């Protein structure tokens, strides 16, 4: 509160102006500021960190001697690549004019790599297309067909959750158990990002693992065998896949 104090001390000449002194008490203002600070601290929502959450595979249900083993019929290898326009440092990821998205190619083969090229499916190419008219397309269709048993049970659980027959917590628990069910035929996917693959391409591949409920996958570097397959694919289709690293 502000107070005005009149000075009465000493003799003054007749008609002289009286001197006033003003005293301001800031204590209530300090109290008010502390209350406001406390109010805003309790009511303000702090900005959450914008980070990407990636669910990594686990080996908790796999014996140690089985962690590096997989049946030939279950193995799928994905070699990731991104298309570019231009040369050298001026090269930029190629954009699909219809979808407006970067074009990522996935060269894949099932089982053991066929370096004799005796089978026409020694190496096939797909893209990240997703669903079109509620039908799976591209690499998603390939992976889902390899994981049919798990996805069938997953869709049943999803229906029960939507119909409120089970809670969200029960759905998550049962879905995790279903994806790791060793009694079902499940694929083992090896993801190999090429030297020109963008981070978006790798993230898209990891998204497909989650969407298709694939719990067994790993990320590795391409090998010499993968290079041989790509070179033969180039010669057969007249394309350029292996090129100097241009990714920034």
CSV table of C-alpha atoms in Angstrom, one decimal:
chain,number,residue,atom,x,y,z
A,1,UNK,CA,0.0,0.0,0.0
A,2,UNK,CA,1.2,3.5,-0.7
A,3,UNK,CA,1.2,6.1,2.1
A,4,UNK,CA,1.8,9.9,1.8
A,5,UNK,CA,3.5,11.3,4.8
A,6,UNK,CA,3.5,15.1,5.5
A,7,UNK,CA,6.7,16.6,7.0
A,8,UNK,CA,5.9,18.8,10.0
A,9,UNK,CA,9.5,19.2,11.3
A,10,UNK,CA,11.2,22.6,11.6
A,11,UNK,CA,9.9,26.2,11.2
A,12,UNK,CA,8.7,27.2,7.8
A,13,UNK,CA,8.0,30.6,6.3
A,14,UNK,CA,4.5,31.6,5.8
A,15,UNK,CA,3.1,30.4,2.5
A,16,UNK,CA,5.9,27.9,1.9
A,17,UNK,CA,5.0,24.8,0.1
A,18,UNK,CA,4.5,21.7,2.2
A,19,UNK,CA,6.8,18.8,1.5
A,20,UNK,CA,5.3,15.4,1.1
A,21,UNK,CA,7.1,12.0,1.2
A,22,UNK,CA,5.7,8.9,-0.4
A,23,UNK,CA,6.2,5.4,1.0
A,24,UNK,CA,5.3,2.4,-1.1
A,25,UNK,CA,4.9,-1.0,0.6
A,26,UNK,CA,5.8,-3.7,-2.0
A,27,UNK,CA,5.0,-6.6,0.3
A,28,UNK,CA,1.5,-7.3,-1.1
A,29,UNK,CA,2.9,-7.1,-4.7
A,30,UNK,CA,5.5,-9.7,-3.9
A,31,UNK,CA,2.9,-12.0,-2.4
A,32,UNK,CA,0.7,-11.5,-5.5
A,33,UNK,CA,3.6,-12.4,-7.8
A,34,UNK,CA,4.4,-15.5,-5.9
A,35,UNK,CA,0.7,-16.6,-6.1
A,36,UNK,CA,0.7,-16.0,-9.9
A,37,UNK,CA,3.9,-17.9,-10.4
A,38,UNK,CA,2.6,-20.8,-8.4
A,39,UNK,CA,-0.7,-20.7,-10.3
A,40,UNK,CA,1.0,-20.8,-13.7
A,41,UNK,CA,3.4,-23.6,-12.7
A,42,UNK,CA,0.5,-25.8,-11.7
A,43,UNK,CA,-1.7,-25.0,-14.7
A,44,UNK,CA,0.8,-24.8,-17.5
A,45,UNK,CA,1.4,-27.9,-19.7
A,46,UNK,CA,5.1,-28.3,-20.4
A,47,UNK,CA,6.1,-29.0,-24.0
A,48,UNK,CA,6.8,-32.7,-24.5
A,49,UNK,CA,9.9,-33.8,-26.3
A,50,UNK,CA,9.1,-34.6,-29.9
A,51,UNK,CA,11.0,-37.8,-30.2
A,52,UNK,CA,10.3,-40.9,-32.3
A,53,UNK,CA,9.3,-44.0,-30.4
A,54,UNK,CA,10.6,-47.2,-31.9
A,55,UNK,CA,9.6,-50.6,-30.6
A,56,UNK,CA,12.7,-52.8,-31.0
A,57,UNK,CA,12.5,-56.6,-31.2
A,58,UNK,CA,13.2,-58.7,-28.2
A,59,UNK,CA,14.9,-62.0,-27.6
A,60,UNK,CA,13.3,-62.7,-24.2
A,61,UNK,CA,11.3,-65.6,-25.6
A,62,UNK,CA,14.1,-67.1,-27.7
A,63,UNK,CA,16.8,-69.4,-26.5
A,64,UNK,CA,20.3,-68.1,-26.8
A,65,UNK,CA,21.4,-70.8,-29.3
A,66,UNK,CA,18.3,-70.0,-31.5
A,67,UNK,CA,18.8,-66.2,-31.7
A,68,UNK,CA,20.9,-66.4,-34.9
A,69,UNK,CA,18.9,-69.2,-36.5
A,70,UNK,CA,15.9,-69.1,-38.8
A,71,UNK,CA,14.2,-71.6,-41.1
A,72,UNK,CA,14.8,-70.9,-44.8
A,73,UNK,CA,11.1,-70.7,-45.4
A,74,UNK,CA,10.7,-68.0,-42.8
A,75,UNK,CA,13.6,-65.7,-43.8
A,76,UNK,CA,13.0,-62.5,-45.8
A,77,UNK,CA,15.7,-60.0,-46.6
A,78,UNK,CA,14.9,-56.4,-47.5
A,79,UNK,CA,17.6,-54.3,-49.2
A,80,UNK,CA,16.5,-50.6,-49.0
A,81,UNK,CA,17.3,-48.0,-51.6
A,82,UNK,CA,16.1,-44.5,-52.4
A,83,UNK,CA,15.8,-43.0,-55.9
A,84,UNK,CA,17.5,-39.6,-56.6
A,85,UNK,CA,17.3,-36.9,-59.2
A,86,UNK,CA,20.4,-35.1,-60.3
A,87,UNK,CA,24.1,-35.8,-59.8
A,88,UNK,CA,26.6,-35.4,-57.0
A,89,UNK,CA,25.8,-32.9,-54.3
A,90,UNK,CA,22.9,-31.5,-56.3
A,91,UNK,CA,21.1,-34.8,-56.2
A,92,UNK,CA,17.8,-34.8,-54.3
A,93,UNK,CA,15.4,-37.7,-53.4
A,94,UNK,CA,13.0,-38.3,-56.2
A,95,UNK,CA,9.3,-37.5,-55.5
A,96,UNK,CA,6.4,-39.4,-56.8
A,97,UNK,CA,4.2,-36.8,-58.6
A,98,UNK,CA,1.0,-38.6,-57.8
A,99,UNK,CA,1.5,-39.2,-54.1
A,100,UNK,CA,4.0,-36.4,-53.3
A,101,UNK,CA,6.2,-38.9,-51.4
A,102,UNK,CA,9.8,-39.9,-51.7
A,103,UNK,CA,10.3,-43.0,-53.9
A,104,UNK,CA,11.9,-45.8,-51.9
A,105,UNK,CA,12.6,-49.2,-53.5
A,106,UNK,CA,12.8,-52.4,-51.6
A,107,UNK,CA,14.8,-55.2,-53.2
A,108,UNK,CA,13.9,-58.4,-51.4
A,109,UNK,CA,14.4,-62.2,-51.5
A,110,UNK,CA,13.1,-65.1,-49.5
A,111,UNK,CA,15.3,-67.8,-47.9
A,112,UNK,CA,18.9,-68.0,-48.9
A,113,UNK,CA,20.3,-65.7,-51.5
A,114,UNK,CA,20.4,-67.4,-54.9
A,115,UNK,CA,23.8,-66.3,-56.4
A,116,UNK,CA,23.3,-68.7,-59.3
A,117,UNK,CA,20.3,-66.7,-60.5
A,118,UNK,CA,18.6,-69.9,-61.5
A,119,UNK,CA,15.2,-68.7,-60.1
A,120,UNK,CA,13.5,-65.6,-61.6
A,121,UNK,CA,12.7,-64.6,-58.1
A,122,UNK,CA,16.3,-64.4,-57.0
A,123,UNK,CA,15.5,-60.7,-56.3
A,124,UNK,CA,12.2,-58.8,-56.5
A,125,UNK,CA,11.4,-55.1,-56.2
A,126,UNK,CA,8.6,-53.5,-54.2
A,127,UNK,CA,7.8,-50.1,-52.6
A,128,UNK,CA,6.1,-48.7,-49.5
A,129,UNK,CA,2.6,-48.3,-50.8
A,130,UNK,CA,0.5,-49.4,-47.8
A,131,UNK,CA,-3.3,-49.9,-48.3
A,132,UNK,CA,-5.2,-49.0,-51.4
A,133,UNK,CA,-9.0,-49.3,-51.2
A,134,UNK,CA,-8.6,-51.3,-47.9
A,135,UNK,CA,-6.3,-53.8,-49.7
A,136,UNK,CA,-2.6,-54.2,-48.8
A,137,UNK,CA,-0.2,-53.3,-51.5
A,138,UNK,CA,3.6,-53.3,-52.0
A,139,UNK,CA,5.9,-54.7,-49.5
A,140,UNK,CA,3.2,-54.7,-46.9
A,141,UNK,CA,1.3,-57.3,-48.8
A,142,UNK,CA,4.4,-59.5,-49.0
A,143,UNK,CA,5.1,-59.3,-45.3
A,144,UNK,CA,1.5,-59.8,-44.3
A,145,UNK,CA,1.2,-63.0,-46.4
A,146,UNK,CA,4.3,-64.3,-44.6
A,147,UNK,CA,2.7,-63.6,-41.2
A,148,UNK,CA,-0.9,-64.8,-41.9
A,149,UNK,CA,-1.4,-66.7,-38.7
A,150,UNK,CA,-0.4,-63.9,-36.4
A,151,UNK,CA,-2.3,-61.3,-38.4
A,152,UNK,CA,-5.5,-63.4,-38.4
A,153,UNK,CA,-5.4,-63.6,-34.6
A,154,UNK,CA,-4.4,-59.9,-34.3
A,155,UNK,CA,-7.5,-58.9,-36.3
A,156,UNK,CA,-9.7,-61.0,-34.0
A,157,UNK,CA,-8.3,-59.3,-31.0
A,158,UNK,CA,-8.7,-55.9,-32.6
A,159,UNK,CA,-12.4,-56.6,-33.2
A,160,UNK,CA,-12.9,-57.7,-29.6
A,161,UNK,CA,-11.3,-54.5,-28.4
A,162,UNK,CA,-13.4,-52.3,-30.7
A,163,UNK,CA,-16.5,-54.1,-29.4
A,164,UNK,CA,-15.3,-53.4,-25.9
A,165,UNK,CA,-15.1,-57.1,-25.1
A,166,UNK,CA,-11.6,-56.5,-23.8
A,167,UNK,CA,-9.8,-53.5,-22.5
A,168,UNK,CA,-6.9,-51.6,-24.2
A,169,UNK,CA,-4.5,-53.1,-21.7
A,170,UNK,CA,-5.7,-56.6,-22.3
A,171,UNK,CA,-5.5,-56.0,-26.1
A,172,UNK,CA,-1.9,-54.8,-25.9
A,173,UNK,CA,-0.9,-57.8,-23.7
A,174,UNK,CA,-2.6,-60.4,-25.9
A,175,UNK,CA,-1.3,-58.8,-29.1
A,176,UNK,CA,2.3,-58.9,-27.8
A,177,UNK,CA,1.9,-62.5,-26.8
A,178,UNK,CA,0.4,-63.4,-30.1
A,179,UNK,CA,3.2,-61.8,-32.1
A,180,UNK,CA,5.7,-63.9,-30.1
A,181,UNK,CA,3.8,-67.1,-30.3
A,182,UNK,CA,6.4,-69.7,-31.4
A,183,UNK,CA,3.6,-72.2,-32.4
A,184,UNK,CA,2.6,-70.0,-35.3
A,185,UNK,CA,4.5,-69.7,-38.6
A,186,UNK,CA,6.3,-66.3,-38.4
A,187,UNK,CA,8.8,-64.6,-40.7
A,188,UNK,CA,12.3,-63.5,-39.7
A,189,UNK,CA,13.0,-60.2,-41.5
A,190,UNK,CA,16.6,-58.9,-42.1
A,191,UNK,CA,16.5,-55.1,-43.0
A,192,UNK,CA,19.6,-53.9,-44.9
A,193,UNK,CA,19.7,-50.1,-45.6
A,194,UNK,CA,21.7,-49.4,-48.7
A,195,UNK,CA,24.3,-46.5,-48.7
A,196,UNK,CA,21.8,-44.1,-50.4
A,197,UNK,CA,18.8,-44.9,-48.3
A,198,UNK,CA,17.4,-42.0,-46.4
A,199,UNK,CA,16.4,-42.3,-42.7
A,200,UNK,CA,12.8,-42.1,-43.9
A,201,UNK,CA,13.2,-45.3,-45.8
A,202,UNK,CA,14.5,-47.1,-42.7
A,203,UNK,CA,11.7,-45.7,-40.5
A,204,UNK,CA,9.2,-46.9,-43.1
A,205,UNK,CA,10.6,-50.4,-42.9
A,206,UNK,CA,10.4,-50.4,-39.1
A,207,UNK,CA,6.8,-49.2,-39.4
A,208,UNK,CA,6.0,-52.1,-41.6
A,209,UNK,CA,7.3,-54.5,-38.9
A,210,UNK,CA,4.9,-53.0,-36.3
A,211,UNK,CA,1.9,-52.8,-38.7
A,212,UNK,CA,2.4,-56.5,-39.7
A,213,UNK,CA,3.1,-57.6,-36.1
A,214,UNK,CA,6.5,-59.0,-37.0
A,215,UNK,CA,8.5,-59.5,-33.8
A,216,UNK,CA,11.6,-61.1,-35.2
A,217,UNK,CA,13.7,-58.7,-37.3
A,218,UNK,CA,17.1,-57.2,-37.4
A,219,UNK,CA,19.0,-54.3,-39.0
A,220,UNK,CA,22.2,-55.2,-40.8
A,221,UNK,CA,24.6,-53.8,-43.4
A,222,UNK,CA,24.4,-55.1,-47.0
A,223,UNK,CA,27.0,-57.8,-47.8
A,224,UNK,CA,29.0,-58.7,-50.9
A,225,UNK,CA,26.3,-61.3,-51.8
A,226,UNK,CA,23.7,-58.6,-51.7
A,227,UNK,CA,25.8,-56.5,-54.1
A,228,UNK,CA,26.1,-59.4,-56.5
A,229,UNK,CA,22.3,-59.7,-56.6
A,230,UNK,CA,21.8,-56.0,-57.2
A,231,UNK,CA,24.4,-55.9,-60.0
A,232,UNK,CA,22.8,-58.9,-61.8
A,233,UNK,CA,19.4,-57.1,-61.3
A,234,UNK,CA,20.9,-54.0,-62.9
A,235,UNK,CA,22.1,-55.9,-65.9
A,236,UNK,CA,18.8,-57.8,-66.4
A,237,UNK,CA,16.6,-54.8,-66.1
A,238,UNK,CA,18.9,-52.0,-67.5
A,239,UNK,CA,18.7,-49.9,-64.3
A,240,UNK,CA,21.2,-48.2,-62.2
A,241,UNK,CA,21.0,-49.2,-58.5
A,242,UNK,CA,24.6,-49.3,-57.3
A,243,UNK,CA,26.1,-45.8,-57.6
A,244,UNK,CA,28.5,-43.6,-55.6
A,245,UNK,CA,27.1,-42.5,-52.3
A,246,UNK,CA,25.1,-39.3,-52.7
A,247,UNK,CA,23.0,-39.3,-49.5
A,248,UNK,CA,23.8,-36.2,-47.4
